[in-house]
PDB file of C-alpha atoms (C1' of nucleotides) in Angstrom:
ATOM      1  CA  MET A 101       2.369   6.584  25.871  1.00 81.00           C
ATOM      2  CA  ILE A 102      -0.651   7.754  23.376  1.00 83.00           C
ATOM      3  CA  ILE A 103      -0.252  12.010  22.946  1.00 88.00           C
ATOM      4  CA  ALA A 104      -2.500  12.368  20.505  1.00 97.00           C
ATOM      5  CA  SER A 105      -6.159  11.068  20.272  1.00 97.00           C
ATOM      6  CA  LYS A 106      -8.796  13.221  18.096  1.00 98.00           C
ATOM      7  CA  SER A 107     -12.748  12.181  17.109  1.00 98.00           C
ATOM      8  CA  PHE A 108     -14.444  12.505  13.983  1.00 98.00           C
ATOM      9  CA  PRO A 109     -18.034  11.562  12.632  1.00 98.00           C
ATOM     10  CA  ALA A 110     -18.126   8.450  11.111  1.00 98.00           C
ATOM     11  CA  PRO A 111     -22.021   7.556   9.761  1.00 96.00           C
ATOM     12  CA  ASP A 112     -22.652   4.855   8.254  1.00 96.00           C
ATOM     13  CA  TYR A 113     -18.621   3.594   8.335  1.00 98.00           C
ATOM     14  CA  ASN A 114     -17.673  -0.383   9.605  1.00 97.00           C
ATOM     15  CA  LEU A 115     -14.437   0.128  10.498  1.00 97.00           C
ATOM     16  CA  THR A 116     -13.729  -3.286  11.147  1.00 96.00           C
ATOM     17  CA  ALA A 117     -15.768  -4.707   7.599  1.00 96.00           C
ATOM     18  CA  THR A 118     -13.577  -2.295   5.708  1.00 97.00           C
ATOM     19  CA  LEU A 119      -9.794  -2.488   7.339  1.00 97.00           C
ATOM     20  CA  THR A 120     -11.188  -6.620   7.423  1.00 96.00           C
ATOM     21  CA  SER A 121     -11.857  -6.562   3.400  1.00 96.00           C
ATOM     22  CA  GLY A 122      -9.263  -8.250   1.618  1.00 97.00           C
ATOM     23  CA  GLN A 123      -7.735  -4.210   0.800  1.00 97.00           C
ATOM     24  CA  ALA A 124      -5.664  -3.846   3.321  1.00 98.00           C
ATOM     25  CA  PHE A 125      -3.051  -5.933   5.031  1.00 98.00           C
ATOM     26  CA  ARG A 126      -1.515  -4.659   8.041  1.00 98.00           C
ATOM     27  CA  TRP A 127      -4.908  -3.288  10.203  1.00 97.00           C
ATOM     28  CA  ARG A 128      -4.572  -6.195  13.828  1.00 96.00           C
ATOM     29  CA  GLU A 129      -7.753  -6.157  16.137  1.00 95.00           C
ATOM     30  CA  GLN A 130      -5.783  -5.760  19.701  1.00 92.00           C
ATOM     31  CA  ALA A 131      -9.077  -5.575  22.353  1.00 90.00           C
ATOM     32  CA  GLU A 132     -11.542  -3.061  21.216  1.00 92.00           C
ATOM     33  CA  HIS A 133      -9.481  -1.576  18.901  1.00 96.00           C
ATOM     34  CA  TRP A 134      -7.657  -1.123  14.896  1.00 97.00           C
ATOM     35  CA  GLU A 135      -3.753  -1.150  15.412  1.00 97.00           C
ATOM     36  CA  GLY A 136      -1.877  -0.307  12.008  1.00 97.00           C
ATOM     37  CA  VAL A 137       0.609   1.750  10.962  1.00 98.00           C
ATOM     38  CA  ILE A 138      -0.546   4.229   8.194  1.00 98.00           C
ATOM     39  CA  GLY A 139       3.125   5.910   6.488  1.00 97.00           C
ATOM     40  CA  SER A 140       5.119   5.947   9.129  1.00 97.00           C
ATOM     41  CA  ARG A 141       2.908   6.604  11.956  1.00 98.00           C
ATOM     42  CA  TRP A 142       1.186   4.212  14.075  1.00 98.00           C
ATOM     43  CA  VAL A 143      -2.480   4.816  14.968  1.00 98.00           C
ATOM     44  CA  ARG A 144      -5.665   2.649  17.214  1.00 98.00           C
ATOM     45  CA  LEU A 145      -9.015   3.206  16.164  1.00 98.00           C
ATOM     46  CA  ARG A 146     -12.729   2.285  17.705  1.00 98.00           C
ATOM     47  CA  THR A 147     -15.605   2.934  17.015  1.00 96.00           C
ATOM     48  CA  LYS A 148     -17.762   4.409  19.551  1.00 93.00           C
ATOM     49  CA  SER A 149     -22.082   5.802  18.297  1.00 91.00           C
ATOM     50  CA  ASP A 150     -21.029   7.062  14.922  1.00 96.00           C
ATOM     51  CA  GLN A 151     -17.471   8.359  15.902  1.00 98.00           C
ATOM     52  CA  ILE A 152     -14.044   7.242  15.054  1.00 98.00           C
ATOM     53  CA  PHE A 153     -11.302   7.647  18.117  1.00 98.00           C
ATOM     54  CA  ALA A 154      -8.541   7.448  16.412  1.00 98.00           C
ATOM     55  CA  SER A 155      -5.036   7.661  19.056  1.00 98.00           C
ATOM     56  CA  ALA A 156      -1.328   8.713  17.916  1.00 98.00           C
ATOM     57  CA  VAL A 157       1.840   8.401  20.008  1.00 97.00           C
ATOM     58  CA  GLU A 158       3.724  11.209  18.361  1.00 95.00           C
ATOM     59  CA  PRO A 159       1.489  14.986  17.904  1.00 94.00           C
ATOM     60  CA  VAL A 160      -0.147  15.531  15.900  1.00 96.00           C
ATOM     61  CA  SER A 161      -1.879  18.978  14.232  1.00 95.00           C
ATOM     62  CA  ASP A 162      -3.218  18.639  10.873  1.00 97.00           C
ATOM     63  CA  TRP A 163      -5.544  14.273  11.082  1.00 98.00           C
ATOM     64  CA  ALA A 164      -5.870  15.137   7.135  1.00 98.00           C
ATOM     65  CA  TRP A 165      -3.147  12.159   6.759  1.00 98.00           C
ATOM     66  CA  LEU A 166      -5.975   9.904   8.971  1.00 98.00           C
ATOM     67  CA  THR A 167      -9.307  11.210   7.407  1.00 98.00           C
ATOM     68  CA  HIS A 168      -8.194  11.379   3.776  1.00 98.00           C
ATOM     69  CA  TYR A 169      -6.990   6.606   4.035  1.00 98.00           C
ATOM     70  CA  LEU A 170     -10.023   6.355   5.818  1.00 98.00           C
ATOM     71  CA  GLN A 171     -12.101   8.282   3.727  1.00 98.00           C
ATOM     72  CA  LEU A 172     -14.289  10.187   6.186  1.00 98.00           C
ATOM     73  CA  GLU A 173     -15.272  12.905   4.214  1.00 98.00           C
ATOM     74  CA  LEU A 174     -17.175  10.634   1.616  1.00 98.00           C
ATOM     75  CA  ASN A 175     -20.709  10.321   1.600  1.00 98.00           C
ATOM     76  CA  LEU A 176     -21.750   6.458   1.145  1.00 98.00           C
ATOM     77  CA  ALA A 177     -25.431   6.946   0.399  1.00 98.00           C
ATOM     78  CA  GLU A 178     -24.576   8.638  -2.223  1.00 98.00           C
ATOM     79  CA  ILE A 179     -22.138   6.119  -3.100  1.00 98.00           C
ATOM     80  CA  LEU A 180     -24.916   3.786  -2.783  1.00 98.00           C
ATOM     81  CA  ALA A 181     -28.294   5.506  -4.176  1.00 98.00           C
ATOM     82  CA  THR A 182     -25.997   5.313  -7.917  1.00 98.00           C
ATOM     83  CA  PHE A 183     -26.311   1.163  -7.643  1.00 98.00           C
ATOM     84  CA  PRO A 184     -28.297  -0.223 -10.173  1.00 98.00           C
ATOM     85  CA  GLU A 185     -31.414  -1.521  -8.707  1.00 97.00           C
ATOM     86  CA  ASP A 186     -31.310  -5.359  -9.615  1.00 97.00           C
ATOM     87  CA  ALA A 187     -31.191  -8.024  -6.867  1.00 97.00           C
ATOM     88  CA  PRO A 188     -27.249  -9.548  -6.320  1.00 96.00           C
ATOM     89  CA  MET A 189     -26.532  -6.044  -5.293  1.00 98.00           C
ATOM     90  CA  ARG A 190     -29.288  -5.492  -3.282  1.00 97.00           C
ATOM     91  CA  ALA A 191     -28.302  -8.640  -1.707  1.00 96.00           C
ATOM     92  CA  ALA A 192     -25.211  -7.853  -1.123  1.00 97.00           C
ATOM     93  CA  VAL A 193     -25.062  -4.300   0.051  1.00 97.00           C
ATOM     94  CA  ASN A 194     -28.381  -5.427   2.912  1.00 96.00           C
ATOM     95  CA  THR A 195     -25.023  -8.190   3.706  1.00 93.00           C
ATOM     96  CA  CYS A 196     -23.366  -4.833   5.165  1.00 94.00           C
ATOM     97  CA  HIS A 197     -24.023  -1.974   6.494  1.00 96.00           C
ATOM     98  CA  GLY A 198     -21.577   0.673   5.682  1.00 98.00           C
ATOM     99  CA  LEU A 199     -18.687  -1.232   4.038  1.00 98.00           C
ATOM    100  CA  ARG A 200     -15.864   0.825   3.345  1.00 98.00           C
ATOM    101  CA  LEU A 201     -13.055   1.872   0.304  1.00 98.00           C
ATOM    102  CA  LEU A 202      -9.779   3.851   2.091  1.00 98.00           C
ATOM    103  CA  ARG A 203      -7.225   5.752   0.344  1.00 98.00           C
ATOM    104  CA  GLN A 204      -3.207   4.110   0.612  1.00 98.00           C
ATOM    105  CA  ASP A 205      -0.340   4.480  -0.478  1.00 98.00           C
ATOM    106  CA  PRO A 206       0.214   3.903  -3.951  1.00 98.00           C
ATOM    107  CA  TRP A 207       2.989   1.990  -3.610  1.00 98.00           C
ATOM    108  CA  GLU A 208       2.246   0.066  -0.035  1.00 98.00           C
ATOM    109  CA  CYS A 209      -0.420  -1.043  -2.646  1.00 98.00           C
ATOM    110  CA  LEU A 210       1.019  -1.669  -5.752  1.00 98.00           C
ATOM    111  CA  ALA A 211       3.516  -4.115  -3.629  1.00 98.00           C
ATOM    112  CA  SER A 212       1.114  -5.591  -1.552  1.00 98.00           C
ATOM    113  CA  PHE A 213      -0.836  -6.936  -4.456  1.00 98.00           C
ATOM    114  CA  ILE A 214       2.102  -8.090  -6.264  1.00 98.00           C
ATOM    115  CA  LEU A 215       1.910 -10.187  -4.169  1.00 98.00           C
ATOM    116  CA  SER A 216      -1.526 -11.165  -3.385  1.00 98.00           C
ATOM    117  CA  SER A 217      -1.603 -13.320  -6.603  1.00 97.00           C
ATOM    118  CA  THR A 218      -3.396 -16.433  -5.467  1.00 97.00           C
ATOM    119  CA  LYS A 219      -2.439 -16.534  -1.817  1.00 97.00           C
ATOM    120  CA  GLN A 220      -5.382 -16.365   0.235  1.00 95.00           C
ATOM    121  CA  ILE A 221      -5.553 -12.710   2.835  1.00 96.00           C
ATOM    122  CA  ILE A 222      -4.567 -14.004   5.909  1.00 95.00           C
ATOM    123  CA  GLN A 223      -1.279 -16.020   3.822  1.00 96.00           C
ATOM    124  CA  ILE A 224      -0.797 -11.913   2.492  1.00 97.00           C
ATOM    125  CA  ARG A 225      -1.395 -10.791   5.623  1.00 97.00           C
ATOM    126  CA  GLN A 226       1.716 -12.874   7.185  1.00 97.00           C
ATOM    127  CA  ILE A 227       4.078 -12.325   3.108  1.00 97.00           C
ATOM    128  CA  VAL A 228       2.959  -7.755   4.212  1.00 98.00           C
ATOM    129  CA  SER A 229       4.176  -7.988   7.847  1.00 97.00           C
ATOM    130  CA  LEU A 230       7.167  -9.894   7.010  1.00 97.00           C
ATOM    131  CA  LEU A 231       8.199  -8.056   4.721  1.00 98.00           C
ATOM    132  CA  CYS A 232       8.091  -4.185   7.298  1.00 98.00           C
ATOM    133  CA  GLU A 233       9.309  -6.997  10.713  1.00 97.00           C
ATOM    134  CA  ARG A 234      12.596  -7.380   8.362  1.00 97.00           C
ATOM    135  CA  PHE A 235      13.159  -4.249   6.025  1.00 98.00           C
ATOM    136  CA  GLY A 236      10.875  -1.622   7.186  1.00 98.00           C
ATOM    137  CA  ASN A 237      11.943   0.625   9.118  1.00 98.00           C
ATOM    138  CA  PRO A 238      10.916   1.239  12.603  1.00 98.00           C
ATOM    139  CA  VAL A 239       7.787   3.351  13.936  1.00 98.00           C
ATOM    140  CA  ASN A 240       7.043   4.795  17.094  1.00 97.00           C
ATOM    141  CA  VAL A 241       4.651   2.452  19.102  1.00 97.00           C
ATOM    142  CA  PRO A 242       2.992   2.702  22.586  1.00 96.00           C
ATOM    143  CA  GLU A 243       5.608   1.531  25.606  1.00 92.00           C
ATOM    144  CA  GLY A 244       5.633  -1.862  26.061  1.00 86.00           C
ATOM    145  CA  ARG A 245       3.956  -2.568  22.268  1.00 89.00           C
ATOM    146  CA  HIS A 246       5.482  -4.863  20.044  1.00 90.00           C
ATOM    147  CA  PRO A 247       8.000  -3.526  17.496  1.00 94.00           C
ATOM    148  CA  LEU A 248       6.711  -1.617  13.992  1.00 96.00           C
ATOM    149  CA  ASN A 249       7.739  -0.895  11.039  1.00 98.00           C
ATOM    150  CA  SER A 250       6.704   1.023   7.787  1.00 98.00           C
ATOM    151  CA  PHE A 251       6.200  -0.852   4.755  1.00 98.00           C
ATOM    152  CA  PRO A 252       9.637  -0.739   2.641  1.00 98.00           C
ATOM    153  CA  SER A 253      10.185   2.292   0.053  1.00 98.00           C
ATOM    154  CA  ALA A 254      10.484   0.396  -2.829  1.00 98.00           C
ATOM    155  CA  ALA A 255      14.375   1.622  -2.774  1.00 98.00           C
ATOM    156  CA  ARG A 256      15.143  -0.419  -0.197  1.00 98.00           C
ATOM    157  CA  LEU A 257      13.116  -3.402  -1.349  1.00 98.00           C
ATOM    158  CA  ALA A 258      15.066  -3.026  -4.578  1.00 98.00           C
ATOM    159  CA  GLU A 259      19.036  -3.655  -3.240  1.00 97.00           C
ATOM    160  CA  VAL A 260      17.796  -6.376  -0.858  1.00 97.00           C
ATOM    161  CA  GLY A 261      18.176  -9.275  -3.765  1.00 95.00           C
ATOM    162  CA  GLU A 262      15.233 -11.799  -4.997  1.00 96.00           C
ATOM    163  CA  ALA A 263      16.773 -14.289  -2.644  1.00 96.00           C
ATOM    164  CA  ALA A 264      15.962 -11.724   0.350  1.00 97.00           C
ATOM    165  CA  LEU A 265      12.387 -11.627  -1.189  1.00 98.00           C
ATOM    166  CA  ARG A 266      11.585 -15.305  -1.093  1.00 97.00           C
ATOM    167  CA  GLU A 267      12.908 -15.690   2.263  1.00 96.00           C
ATOM    168  CA  CYS A 268       9.294 -13.791   3.407  1.00 97.00           C
ATOM    169  CA  LYS A 269       7.325 -16.790   1.942  1.00 97.00           C
ATOM    170  CA  MET A 270       6.218 -14.903  -1.056  1.00 97.00           C
ATOM    171  CA  GLY A 271       7.354 -18.116  -4.027  1.00 97.00           C
ATOM    172  CA  PHE A 272       7.671 -17.343  -7.328  1.00 97.00           C
ATOM    173  CA  ARG A 273       5.694 -13.262  -6.926  1.00 98.00           C
ATOM    174  CA  ALA A 274       9.565 -12.540  -5.212  1.00 98.00           C
ATOM    175  CA  ARG A 275      10.789 -11.778  -8.917  1.00 97.00           C
ATOM    176  CA  TYR A 276       8.214  -9.500  -9.989  1.00 98.00           C
ATOM    177  CA  LEU A 277       7.978  -7.361  -6.592  1.00 98.00           C
ATOM    178  CA  GLU A 278      11.575  -7.118  -7.196  1.00 98.00           C
ATOM    179  CA  ALA A 279      11.500  -6.263 -11.100  1.00 98.00           C
ATOM    180  CA  THR A 280       9.219  -3.528 -10.362  1.00 98.00           C
ATOM    181  CA  ALA A 281      10.358  -2.164  -6.751  1.00 98.00           C
ATOM    182  CA  ARG A 282      13.564  -1.422  -8.481  1.00 98.00           C
ATOM    183  CA  ARG A 283      11.748   0.295 -12.046  1.00 98.00           C
ATOM    184  CA  VAL A 284       9.762   2.707  -8.952  1.00 98.00           C
ATOM    185  CA  ALA A 285      12.651   3.077  -7.201  1.00 98.00           C
ATOM    186  CA  ALA A 286      14.552   4.228 -10.760  1.00 98.00           C
ATOM    187  CA  SER A 287      11.065   6.439 -11.140  1.00 98.00           C
ATOM    188  CA  GLU A 288      10.364   4.542 -15.153  1.00 98.00           C
ATOM    189  CA  ILE A 289       6.834   4.859 -14.129  1.00 98.00           C
ATOM    190  CA  ASP A 290       5.663   8.207 -11.614  1.00 98.00           C
ATOM    191  CA  LEU A 291       3.071   6.668  -9.192  1.00 98.00           C
ATOM    192  CA  ALA A 292       2.653   9.882  -7.280  1.00 98.00           C
ATOM    193  CA  GLY A 293       1.427  11.522 -10.946  1.00 98.00           C
ATOM    194  CA  LEU A 294      -0.549   8.400 -11.784  1.00 98.00           C
ATOM    195  CA  GLY A 295      -3.910  10.059 -10.104  1.00 98.00           C
ATOM    196  CA  LYS A 296      -4.273  13.416 -13.145  1.00 98.00           C
ATOM    197  CA  LEU A 297      -4.424  10.938 -15.572  1.00 98.00           C
ATOM    198  CA  PRO A 298      -7.215   9.964 -17.077  1.00 98.00           C
ATOM    199  CA  VAL A 299      -8.163   5.502 -15.840  1.00 98.00           C
ATOM    200  CA  GLU A 300      -7.425   3.805 -18.717  1.00 97.00           C
ATOM    201  CA  ALA A 301      -3.513   5.940 -19.264  1.00 98.00           C
ATOM    202  CA  ALA A 302      -2.753   5.538 -15.505  1.00 98.00           C
ATOM    203  CA  ARG A 303      -4.043   1.797 -15.928  1.00 98.00           C
ATOM    204  CA  GLU A 304      -1.971   1.371 -18.832  1.00 97.00           C
ATOM    205  CA  GLN A 305       1.013   2.856 -17.256  1.00 98.00           C
ATOM    206  CA  LEU A 306       0.472  -0.123 -14.629  1.00 98.00           C
ATOM    207  CA  LEU A 307       0.679  -3.090 -16.462  1.00 98.00           C
ATOM    208  CA  GLN A 308       3.637  -2.944 -17.626  1.00 97.00           C
ATOM    209  CA  LEU A 309       4.862  -3.385 -15.251  1.00 98.00           C
ATOM    210  CA  PRO A 310       5.786  -7.335 -13.791  1.00 98.00           C
ATOM    211  CA  GLY A 311       3.210  -8.867 -11.670  1.00 98.00           C
ATOM    212  CA  VAL A 312       0.461  -6.410 -13.170  1.00 98.00           C
ATOM    213  CA  GLY A 313      -2.055  -7.533 -14.717  1.00 98.00           C
ATOM    214  CA  ARG A 314      -5.741  -6.212 -15.438  1.00 98.00           C
ATOM    215  CA  LYS A 315      -6.712  -7.161 -11.857  1.00 98.00           C
ATOM    216  CA  ILE A 316      -3.702  -5.918  -9.882  1.00 98.00           C
ATOM    217  CA  ALA A 317      -3.825  -2.857 -11.429  1.00 98.00           C
ATOM    218  CA  ASP A 318      -7.318  -2.542 -11.036  1.00 98.00           C
ATOM    219  CA  CYS A 319      -6.929  -3.002  -6.809  1.00 98.00           C
ATOM    220  CA  VAL A 320      -4.508   0.204  -7.448  1.00 98.00           C
ATOM    221  CA  LEU A 321      -6.157   1.948  -9.458  1.00 98.00           C
ATOM    222  CA  LEU A 322      -9.582   1.844  -7.121  1.00 98.00           C
ATOM    223  CA  PHE A 323      -8.000   1.187  -3.315  1.00 98.00           C
ATOM    224  CA  ALA A 324      -4.912   3.527  -4.301  1.00 98.00           C
ATOM    225  CA  TYR A 325      -6.058   6.404  -6.728  1.00 98.00           C
ATOM    226  CA  GLY A 326     -10.066   5.634  -5.929  1.00 98.00           C
ATOM    227  CA  PHE A 327     -11.162   5.870  -9.826  1.00 98.00           C
ATOM    228  CA  GLN A 328     -14.935   4.015  -9.269  1.00 98.00           C
ATOM    229  CA  PRO A 329     -14.428   2.720 -13.331  1.00 98.00           C
ATOM    230  CA  ALA A 330     -11.393   0.329 -12.294  1.00 98.00           C
ATOM    231  CA  PHE A 331     -13.341  -2.914 -11.823  1.00 98.00           C
ATOM    232  CA  PRO A 332     -11.005  -5.737  -9.761  1.00 98.00           C
ATOM    233  CA  VAL A 333     -12.543  -9.023 -10.773  1.00 97.00           C
ATOM    234  CA  ASP A 334     -11.331 -11.686  -9.516  1.00 97.00           C
ATOM    235  CA  VAL A 335     -11.967 -15.557  -7.919  1.00 96.00           C
ATOM    236  CA  TRP A 336     -14.697 -14.542  -5.841  1.00 96.00           C
ATOM    237  CA  VAL A 337     -15.887 -11.682  -7.928  1.00 96.00           C
ATOM    238  CA  MET A 338     -15.864 -13.518 -10.630  1.00 96.00           C
ATOM    239  CA  LYS A 339     -18.206 -16.379  -9.353  1.00 94.00           C
ATOM    240  CA  ALA A 340     -20.007 -13.437  -8.079  1.00 95.00           C
ATOM    241  CA  LEU A 341     -21.463 -11.868 -11.877  1.00 96.00           C
ATOM    242  CA  ARG A 342     -21.216 -15.438 -13.013  1.00 95.00           C
ATOM    243  CA  ARG A 343     -23.750 -17.158 -10.248  1.00 94.00           C
ATOM    244  CA  LEU A 344     -25.532 -13.834  -9.714  1.00 95.00           C
ATOM    245  CA  TYR A 345     -25.974 -12.081 -13.968  1.00 96.00           C
ATOM    246  CA  PHE A 346     -24.664 -15.579 -15.988  1.00 95.00           C
ATOM    247  CA  PRO A 347     -26.497 -18.809 -13.573  1.00 93.00           C
ATOM    248  CA  ARG A 348     -27.356 -19.684 -17.411  1.00 91.00           C
ATOM    249  CA  ARG A 349     -24.137 -19.500 -19.622  1.00 91.00           C
ATOM    250  CA  HIS A 350     -20.601 -19.624 -19.275  1.00 92.00           C
ATOM    251  CA  VAL A 351     -19.011 -15.669 -20.096  1.00 94.00           C
ATOM    252  CA  ASN A 352     -15.249 -14.944 -20.101  1.00 94.00           C
ATOM    253  CA  LEU A 353     -13.588 -12.367 -17.951  1.00 95.00           C
ATOM    254  CA  PRO A 354     -12.756 -10.224 -21.058  1.00 95.00           C
ATOM    255  CA  ARG A 355     -17.022 -10.737 -21.558  1.00 95.00           C
ATOM    256  CA  LEU A 356     -17.650 -10.183 -17.272  1.00 96.00           C
ATOM    257  CA  HIS A 357     -15.494  -6.597 -17.597  1.00 96.00           C
ATOM    258  CA  ARG A 358     -17.620  -5.820 -20.140  1.00 96.00           C
ATOM    259  CA  PHE A 359     -20.873  -6.261 -18.332  1.00 97.00           C
ATOM    260  CA  ALA A 360     -19.312  -4.070 -15.224  1.00 97.00           C
ATOM    261  CA  ALA A 361     -18.224  -1.519 -17.012  1.00 96.00           C
ATOM    262  CA  THR A 362     -21.444  -0.707 -18.194  1.00 96.00           C
ATOM    263  CA  HIS A 363     -23.871  -2.417 -15.323  1.00 98.00           C
ATOM    264  CA  PHE A 364     -22.810  -0.569 -11.865  1.00 98.00           C
ATOM    265  CA  GLY A 365     -22.648   2.189 -13.500  1.00 98.00           C
ATOM    266  CA  PRO A 366     -20.536   5.551 -11.675  1.00 98.00           C
ATOM    267  CA  ASN A 367     -19.010   4.143  -8.827  1.00 98.00           C
ATOM    268  CA  ALA A 368     -18.905   0.350  -9.445  1.00 98.00           C
ATOM    269  CA  GLY A 369     -15.264   0.525  -8.367  1.00 98.00           C
ATOM    270  CA  TYR A 370     -17.352   1.264  -4.952  1.00 98.00           C
ATOM    271  CA  ALA A 371     -20.355  -2.063  -5.609  1.00 98.00           C
ATOM    272  CA  GLN A 372     -17.144  -4.917  -6.582  1.00 98.00           C
ATOM    273  CA  GLN A 373     -16.378  -4.126  -2.865  1.00 98.00           C
ATOM    274  CA  TYR A 374     -20.081  -5.234  -1.291  1.00 98.00           C
ATOM    275  CA  LEU A 375     -19.717  -7.915  -4.205  1.00 97.00           C
ATOM    276  CA  PHE A 376     -16.776  -9.526  -2.848  1.00 97.00           C
ATOM    277  CA  HIS A 377     -17.164  -9.154   1.274  1.00 96.00           C
ATOM    278  CA  TYR A 378     -21.221 -10.713   0.194  1.00 96.00           C
ATOM    279  CA  MET A 379     -19.023 -13.540  -2.142  1.00 95.00           C
ATOM    280  CA  ARG A 380     -16.550 -14.048   0.488  1.00 93.00           C
ATOM    281  CA  THR A 381     -18.826 -13.713   3.504  1.00 91.00           C
ATOM    282  CA  THR A 382     -21.953 -15.623   2.506  1.00 85.00           C
ATOM    283  CA  ARG A 383     -22.091 -19.926   2.062  1.00 66.00           C
ATOM    284  CA  SER A 384     -22.882 -20.499  -1.438  1.00 56.00           C
ATOM    285  CA  SER A 385     -26.454 -22.217  -0.910  1.00 41.00           C
ATOM    286  CA  GLU A 386     -27.576 -18.318  -0.142  1.00 48.00           C
ATOM    287  CA  ALA A 387     -25.992 -16.155  -2.570  1.00 45.00           C
ATOM    288  CA  ALA A 388     -27.398 -18.272  -4.999  1.00 42.00           C
ATOM    289  CA  THR A 389     -30.611 -16.749  -4.077  1.00 38.00           C
ATOM    290  CA  PRO A 390     -29.980 -12.857  -3.645  1.00 36.00           C
ATOM    291  CA  GLY A 391     -32.851 -10.826  -2.065  1.00 32.00           C
ATOM    292  CA  ARG A 392     -33.614 -13.593   0.102  1.00 28.00           C
ATOM    293  CA  LYS A 393     -33.419 -12.581   4.043  1.00 27.00           C
ATOM    294  CA  PRO A 394     -31.258 -15.154   5.743  1.00 27.00           C
TER     295      PRO A 394
ATOM    296  C1'  DT B  84      -4.769 -35.995  -0.592  1.00 78.49           C
ATOM    297  C1'  DA B  85      -6.529 -33.347  -3.391  1.00 78.49           C
ATOM    298  C1'  DC B  86      -7.914 -28.770  -3.955  1.00 78.49           C
ATOM    299  C1'  DC B  87      -7.942 -23.427  -3.380  1.00 78.49           C
ATOM    300  C1'  DA B  88      -6.086 -18.832  -2.721  1.00 78.49           C
ATOM    301  C1'  DG B  89      -8.053 -10.902  -4.161  1.00 78.49           C
ATOM    302  C1'  DG B  90      -3.096 -13.823 -11.451  1.00 78.49           C
ATOM    303  C1'  DA B  91       0.307 -13.250 -14.502  1.00 78.49           C
ATOM    304  C1'  DG B  92       2.621 -14.211 -18.782  1.00 78.49           C
ATOM    305  C1'  DA B  93       4.214 -17.773 -21.937  1.00 78.49           C
ATOM    306  C1'  DG B  94       3.047 -20.360 -25.402  1.00 78.49           C
ATOM    307  C1'  DC B  95      -0.759 -22.456 -28.368  1.00 78.49           C
ATOM    308  C1'  DG B  96      -4.113 -22.915 -32.620  1.00 78.49           C
TER     309       DG B  96
ATOM    310  C1'  DC C 238      -8.290 -12.913 -29.399  1.00 78.49           C
ATOM    311  C1'  DG C 239      -9.445 -17.155 -26.509  1.00 78.49           C
ATOM    312  C1'  DC C 240      -7.475 -21.082 -23.920  1.00 78.49           C
ATOM    313  C1'  DT C 241      -4.379 -23.691 -20.556  1.00 78.49           C
ATOM    314  C1'  DC C 242      -0.520 -24.370 -18.691  1.00 78.49           C
ATOM    315  C1'  DT C 243       2.828 -23.088 -14.994  1.00 78.49           C
ATOM    316  C1'  DC C 244       5.127 -20.868 -11.465  1.00 78.49           C
ATOM    317  C1'  DA C 245       5.674 -21.179  -4.049  1.00 78.49           C
ATOM    318  C1'  DT C 246       3.250 -21.947  -0.118  1.00 78.49           C
ATOM    319  C1'  DG C 247      -0.074 -22.583   3.325  1.00 78.49           C
ATOM    320  C1'  DG C 248      -4.508 -23.365   4.731  1.00 78.49           C
ATOM    321  C1'  DT C 249      -9.168 -26.370   4.604  1.00 78.49           C
TER     322       DT C 249
END
DNA sequence: TACCAGGAGAGCG
DNA sequence: CGCTCTCATGGT
């Protein structure tokens, strides 16, 4: 039973694109709605005429947990205005109006992306689903609904053992997840405090964790803390940068990072998400000729 | 069957 | 530093 619901102004917010764009892995589409768990709360979302309708199963006096997660107060037009004026960037933005960045829980984001390496998004979703099902705590869901759990804490994952993690189909990533969970649970890294550091210092902290390299660190910096200089370069973004900006010569990863750091402006993280979405949803023949209407 | 997936880490010159 | 190989697993 739905106890609380509320509508929020959300102009230029593409909820579906945002929730399926490979930054969060627990959202499910159910009959015109998106259902998920934020922290320990079940929530259902729907967009209609520049508004987002939210429903919950527990009384909600303050919806800040949701508006913060969805970044509803952010003015997207101001972000897009800072993007470079080049054909590839224009093409990427035109392909997906209203794509946003979420502001996720640092531990869930970190753990999810440790599981993401050389996995397809659909598989990451499956692994995360198993992880929650087996080790998370139950959350209240509407009556008759499939049971749902919270994302398991670092302390919980640190104690279940590598074998149990491997049974969630995460393969060699189990060792990384267990080791990082132990460090987080032992407070050897302060995830809650990273957001107050300069981005370079925060990245340096994340890079100390097993299974966390530059790409995953940048995902956490961007998707959990909102650090805009973070520019995750995965296989898709690498393809985008090489094909759209350096089609005639080989450019290695460190040079791509240096290019991105200066070319995409103060909201490079957002620009990255548009390039990622563009490459994933556009056929390569079209992406090779940006600036052209499909 | 061969190749790929929102990579990291170790070993090498 | 910059390159190559391996690490599980499932999808195409």
